[in-house]
Amino acid sequence: MSLDPIDTKILAILKNDSRLSHKEIGTMVHRTGQAVGQRITKMHSEGLIKKYSIQLHYDATQFIRVMMQSNRFTEFESFTQQFNAIESSFKVSGSACYMLIAHFDYEALNSFIEQLSDWGQYSVDSVVRPIQK
């Protein structure tokens, strides 16, 4: 899909606050609410917009790389589903087999790492502070 400058502005506005009405967004991009709604519907139907969500505040965030010792990938993926603190899980290529984005507090992270060591080697990078765009 080819995006024009108005589509790009609409996406930036939605990324910042997806609760805004089409009319409110229209005011910001100098279009009618109906025109904005049509553009959003088109971007959604063409797969550019996958979903609307909220961003939660977490006291801690970790990026966890997992290098598997075996090929029990399906079992590992089921294992990760047990933890609500894991926000996202990706099967990746490169220096790891999986990349997890998680929000464990210190004690829960310790417990998770003990269990994680049964699956292979890992590295954990903890976020010191987010950098706002």
Backbone as a ProteinNet text record, in pm:
[ID]
protein_1_A
[PRIMARY]
MSLDPIDTKILAILKNDSRLSHKEIGTMVHRTGQAVGQRITKMHSEGLIKKYSIQLHYDATQFIRVMMQSNRFTEFESFTQQFNAIESSFKVSGSACYMLIAHFDYEALNSFIEQLSDWGQYSVDSVVRPIQK
[TERTIARY]
83.2	0	87.2	51.2	123.1	57	136.1	84.1	114.5	14.1	39.4	64.7	100.4	132.2	15.9	-107.9	-223.4	-232.5	-216.4	-218.1	-108.8	8.2	120.6	87.2	25.3	-14.2	-120.4	-217.8	-323.5	-262.3	-169.8	-104.6	-28.7	41.9	116.8	21.3	-91.3	-190.6	-247.1	-282.7	-337.4	-236.5	-108.3	-6	5.5	-17.4	-8	-133.6	-251.9	-377.1	-484.2	-504.5	-600.5	-745	-765.9	-902	-968.8	-894	-950.6	-1055.4	-1157.8	-1261.1	-1208.8	-1275.7	-1238	-1251.3	-1352.9	-1374	-1257.1	-1211.9	-1098.6	-971.6	-948.8	-830.9	-845.3	-967.6	-993.2	-958.2	-992.1	-958.3	-806.8	-732.8	-587.2	-522.3	-585.7	-526	-603.5	-696.8	-775.1	-856.1	-924.5	-1014.3	-1141.4	-1246.1	-1367.9	-1347.1	-1426.8	-1422.4	-1452.8	-1546	-1581.6	-1462.8	-1390.4	-1273.3	-1165.1	-1146	-1047.3	-1089.2	-1217.5	-1268.4	-1245.9	-1267.3	-1245.1	-1097.9	-1010.5	-866.4	-825	-875.4	-841.8	-895.3	-1018.1	-1077.1	-993.6	-948.7	-865.5	-732.7	-667.7	-539.8	-559.3	-672.3	-702.5	-730	-810.2	-844.7	-725.2	-629.1	-508.8	-399.2	-428.2	-335.6	-229	-231.3	-130.6	-156.2	-282.4	-320.2	-366.6	-294.8	-329.1	-427	-409	-497.8	-479.7	-574.2	-566.9	-536.6	-450.5	-412.9	-379.5	-351.4	-306.6	-163.7	-96.5	39.2	35.9	74.2	73.1	206.5	203.4	326.7	375	502.2	564.4	681.8	702	816.9	947.2	938.3	1058.6	1029.3	1129.5	1120	1251.7	1240.3	1359.5	1347.6	1461.4	1474.1	1555.6	1495.2	1558	1581.5	1708.1	1744.4	1764.5	1708.5	1719.3	1784.3	1893.2	1962.3	1930.5	1846.1	1796.1	1906.9	1901.3	1993.9	1936.5	1806.3	1742.3	1646.9	1578.2	1482.8	1338.3	1317.6	1184.3	1114.1	1104.1	1053.3	906.9	823	680.6	661.4	737.1	728.4	775.2	881.5	931.5	828.2	765.8	664.5	547.5	510	405	450.8	576.7	633.4	621.7	655.9	653.1	511.1	413.2	273.6	223	293.4	253.6	277.3	355.2	399.9	332.7	245.9	178.2	276.2	390.4	489.1	556.3	542.1	599.8	499.7	537.9	450.4	450.2	569.3	583.4	691	672.3	769.9	787.7	913.4	943.3	1042.7	1016.8	1116.4	1201.5	1332.8	1420.5	1536.5	1602.1	1725.9	1838.5	1957.4	2071	2139.1	2169	2244.7	2157.8	2026.5	1937.1	1827.2	1756.2	1641.2	1512	1507.8	1389	1430.1	1342.4	1356.2	1225.7	1236.5	1120.2	1125.3	1011	999.1	913	968.7	901.5	904	820.1	808.7	805.1	909.8	919.9	971.1	916.9	982	1104.2	1186.4	1315	1300	1211.9	1194.8	1142.3	1042.2	983.8	1085.5	1169	1273.3	1370.7	1411.6	1501	1440.5	1314.7	1245.9	1235.7	1201.1	1189.5	1323.3	1430	1563.3	1604.5	1572.1	1604.4	1535.3	1410.9	1339	1389.2	1426	1472.5	1603.2	1685.6	1814.8	1799.1	1683.5	1657.8	1644.3	1615.8	1591.4	1715.3	1811.4	1930.2	1998.1	2080.9	2150.1	2061.9	2083.7	2001.9	2085.4	2036.1	2091.8	1974	1990.7	1884.7	1939.7	1871.1	1902.2	1784.3	1812.1	1707.2	1707.9	1590.8	1577.6	1607.3	1695.2	1727.6	1624.8	1596.4	1492.1	1452.2	1323.3	1280.2	1315.7	1336.1	1363	1239.1	1175.9	1051.3	1080.7	995.9	1011.2	939.5
-118.3	0	124	217.5	343.7	445.5	506.2	603.4	745.4	829.7	971.1	1041.3	1168.7	1238.6	1240.5	1243.2	1244	1109.8	999.1	865.8	855.1	906.5	901.7	979.8	1095.8	1174.9	1101.3	1041.1	966.9	853.3	779.7	669.6	720.7	831.4	887.7	927.4	985.8	1025.3	902.1	799.1	676.1	606.7	607.9	544.4	615.4	743.8	820.8	805.9	803	791	732.1	601.7	533.9	553.7	624.9	650.1	767.9	846.4	964.9	925.2	1006.2	981.1	1021	971.3	1008.5	1159.2	1217.6	1362	1438.1	1394	1460.6	1449.9	1331.3	1313.1	1399.4	1402.8	1484.3	1630.4	1682.7	1821.7	1840.9	1742.3	1753.2	1745.6	1674.2	1657.3	1734.2	1817.4	1902.5	1821.6	1720	1635.9	1611.9	1564.5	1531.4	1400.3	1380.4	1254.6	1136.4	1154.5	1046.9	1010.7	1111.7	1086.1	1012.5	1052.3	985.4	841	819.8	684	594.9	649	571.3	535	627.8	600	492.5	505.2	406.8	269.3	263.6	135.9	73.1	153	102.2	47.4	122.3	76.3	-52.4	-63.6	-184.9	-302.3	-281.2	-391.1	-437.5	-349.5	-387.8	-443.9	-453.5	-517.8	-428.2	-299.3	-209.3	-188.3	-167.9	-159.2	-297.9	-358.4	-493.5	-493.5	-402.5	-397.6	-265.6	-237.9	-120.4	-171.1	-101.9	-150.1	-32.3	-66.5	33.9	1.3	98.4	77.2	92.9	-11.3	-10.5	37.8	88.8	125.5	4.1	-26.7	-134.6	-78.5	-130.3	-87.5	-144.8	-257.8	-323.2	-381.7	-378	-439.7	-509.6	-631.4	-706.8	-754.6	-760.9	-825.8	-952.1	-1066.5	-1193.9	-1273.5	-1306	-1390.3	-1532.5	-1627.3	-1767.3	-1845.3	-1914.8	-2002.2	-2145.7	-2211.3	-2343.4	-2448.8	-2544.8	-2657.4	-2775.2	-2771.6	-2880.3	-2819	-2904.4	-2854.8	-2869.5	-2857.6	-2868.4	-2732	-2677.3	-2542	-2528.9	-2620.8	-2614.8	-2621.5	-2707.6	-2719.1	-2590.8	-2531.5	-2407	-2295.7	-2288.4	-2185.5	-2203.6	-2326.1	-2352.8	-2310.5	-2336.9	-2296.6	-2145.6	-2068.4	-1922.5	-1869.2	-1941.5	-1897.1	-1896.6	-1965.2	-1972.9	-1842.1	-1752.1	-1633.7	-1507.1	-1449.6	-1325.9	-1210.6	-1218.6	-1110.8	-1105	-1209.4	-1207.8	-1139.8	-1023	-944.2	-998.6	-1027.9	-1074.6	-1180.4	-1271.6	-1377.9	-1392.6	-1395.2	-1403.1	-1515.7	-1598.3	-1693.6	-1613.5	-1612	-1525.9	-1605.5	-1545.1	-1601.7	-1507.4	-1558.9	-1476.7	-1540	-1460.1	-1509.7	-1581.8	-1586.4	-1654.5	-1725.6	-1813.1	-1881.1	-1805.6	-1741.6	-1666.4	-1533.7	-1435.2	-1305.9	-1282.9	-1261.3	-1235.6	-1092.1	-1027.8	-897.8	-923	-892	-928.8	-814.4	-830.2	-728.7	-796.6	-871	-940.4	-845.1	-856	-787.7	-871.9	-820.4	-884.2	-1029.6	-1055.6	-1192.6	-1286.2	-1241.5	-1325.3	-1351.4	-1252.5	-1271.7	-1379.1	-1377	-1480.4	-1618.6	-1632.6	-1760.6	-1804.7	-1710.6	-1743.4	-1788.5	-1720.2	-1754.3	-1894.4	-1930.5	-2066.4	-2170.8	-2146.3	-2239.3	-2231.6	-2113.7	-2092.4	-2166.2	-2179.9	-2245.5	-2392.6	-2452.3	-2590	-2600	-2490.1	-2491.5	-2458.5	-2390.1	-2352.5	-2233.2	-2168.4	-2048.6	-1927.8	-1824.2	-1704.4	-1582.2	-1468.9	-1342.2	-1250.3	-1167.7	-1076.9	-934.9	-848	-705.1	-635.5	-561.8	-488.2	-342.8	-288.3	-149.3	-58.6	37.8	136.4	249.7	296.6	396.7	394.1	413.1	419.5	555.5	557.9	682.6	713.1	821.9	858.6	917.2	884.6	936.8	1066.5
0	0	0	-80.5	-90	2.3	88.8	184.1	138.2	144.5	117.9	251.3	248.5	374.3	474.9	425.9	517.1	588.9	514.4	576.8	683.1	651.9	745.8	872.8	857.8	974.6	1056.8	987.5	1057.6	1138.9	1079.4	1151.8	1273.7	1259.5	1372.7	1484.7	1448.6	1549.2	1618.1	1541.7	1599.7	1689.8	1650.8	1734.2	1868.1	1868.8	1991.8	2078	2013.9	2088.4	1998.2	2006.9	1919.5	1964.8	2073.7	2122.9	2053.3	1981.1	1917.9	1813.7	1802.6	1701.6	1564.3	1463	1326.6	1307.8	1369.6	1359.2	1421.9	1539.5	1605.4	1520.9	1465.2	1378.3	1253.3	1198.7	1079.9	1101.5	1218.2	1251.2	1247.4	1295.7	1300.6	1162.9	1069.4	935.6	828.8	873.9	784	682.6	734.9	655.2	736.8	672.5	746.4	821.5	924.7	998.4	907.8	813.9	720.8	631	582.2	496.9	575.1	700.6	785.9	808.7	838.6	859.8	738.5	619.8	497.4	481.5	511	501	602.6	724.7	828	790.2	740.5	696.5	586.2	491.6	381.8	435.2	526.5	582.4	662.7	729.5	806.1	712.9	610	519.1	437.1	413.1	338.4	429.3	559.8	652.2	711.2	679	735.5	885	921.4	1062.3	1103.4	1198.4	1242.4	1358.3	1452.9	1568.5	1640.7	1727.3	1813.6	1952.8	2022.9	2155.3	2246	2369	2464.8	2505.6	2558.6	2608.2	2759.2	2828.7	2974.1	3029.3	3150.4	3219.5	3299.7	3287.9	3364.2	3441.5	3560.9	3640.4	3586.6	3514.8	3462.7	3325	3239.5	3106.9	3078	3023.4	2986.2	2841.3	2775.5	2645.4	2671.9	2646.8	2681.5	2553.8	2528.8	2414.4	2464.3	2390.8	2430.4	2316	2348.6	2253.9	2296.5	2221.9	2259.6	2253.9	2347.1	2346.5	2267.9	2242.1	2167.8	2066.3	1993.3	1895.2	1944.9	2075.4	2134.4	2130.9	2010.2	1994.2	2036.6	1995.3	2030.1	2181.1	2245.7	2392	2459.4	2407.4	2465.2	2449.9	2334	2311.4	2407.8	2435.7	2535.3	2674.3	2706.2	2834.9	2854.1	2751.6	2765.6	2782.1	2731.5	2741.9	2886	2974.7	3115.5	3191	3135.9	3208.9	3156.2	3239.5	3201.5	3184.5	3247.2	3238.5	3101.9	3021.5	2887	2794.4	2747	2659.8	2517.7	2465.6	2328	2320.6	2227	2204.9	2054.4	2011.5	1868.5	1842.4	1743.6	1694.2	1597.1	1618.3	1539.8	1480.1	1384.5	1332.2	1374.7	1381	1423.8	1542.3	1643.2	1757.9	1860	1839.5	1933.2	1855.7	1924.9	1866.1	1895	2012.9	2054.3	2115.7	2099.5	2166.6	2239.9	2370.2	2454.1	2504	2506.9	2571.8	2694.5	2810.4	2934.8	3034.7	3137.7	3242.5	3378.4	3408.9	3537.5	3644.5	3766	3877.3	3914.1	4003.7	4031.6	4076.7	4172.1	4223.1	4115.3	4042.7	3937.2	3826	3795.8	3694.4	3738.5	3865.3	3917.9	3900.9	3937.1	3925.8	3779.7	3692.2	3550.1	3493	3527.4	3476.2	3520.6	3643.9	3689.6	3602.9	3566.9	3480.3	3336.6	3293.7	3157.1	3129.8	3230	3210.7	3171.2	3196.9	3152.5	3001	2935	2791.1	2709.6	2768.5	2693.6	2756.5	2679	2726.4	2700.5	2775.8	2762.4	2795.6	2753.9	2799.2	2828.4	2929.4	2971.4	2969.1	2896.9	2897.6	2963.3	3070.5	3140.5	3097.2	3076.4	3035.4	3154.2	3133.3	3235.1	3229.9	3109.5	3087.9	2941.6	2916.2	2776	2716.5	2588.2	2516.7	2433	2465.9	2397.3	2261.7	2166.9	2030.3	2017.4
[MASK]
+++++++++++++++++++++++++++++++++++++++++++++++++++++++++++++++++++++++++++++++++++++++++++++++++++++++++++++++++++++++++++++++++++++

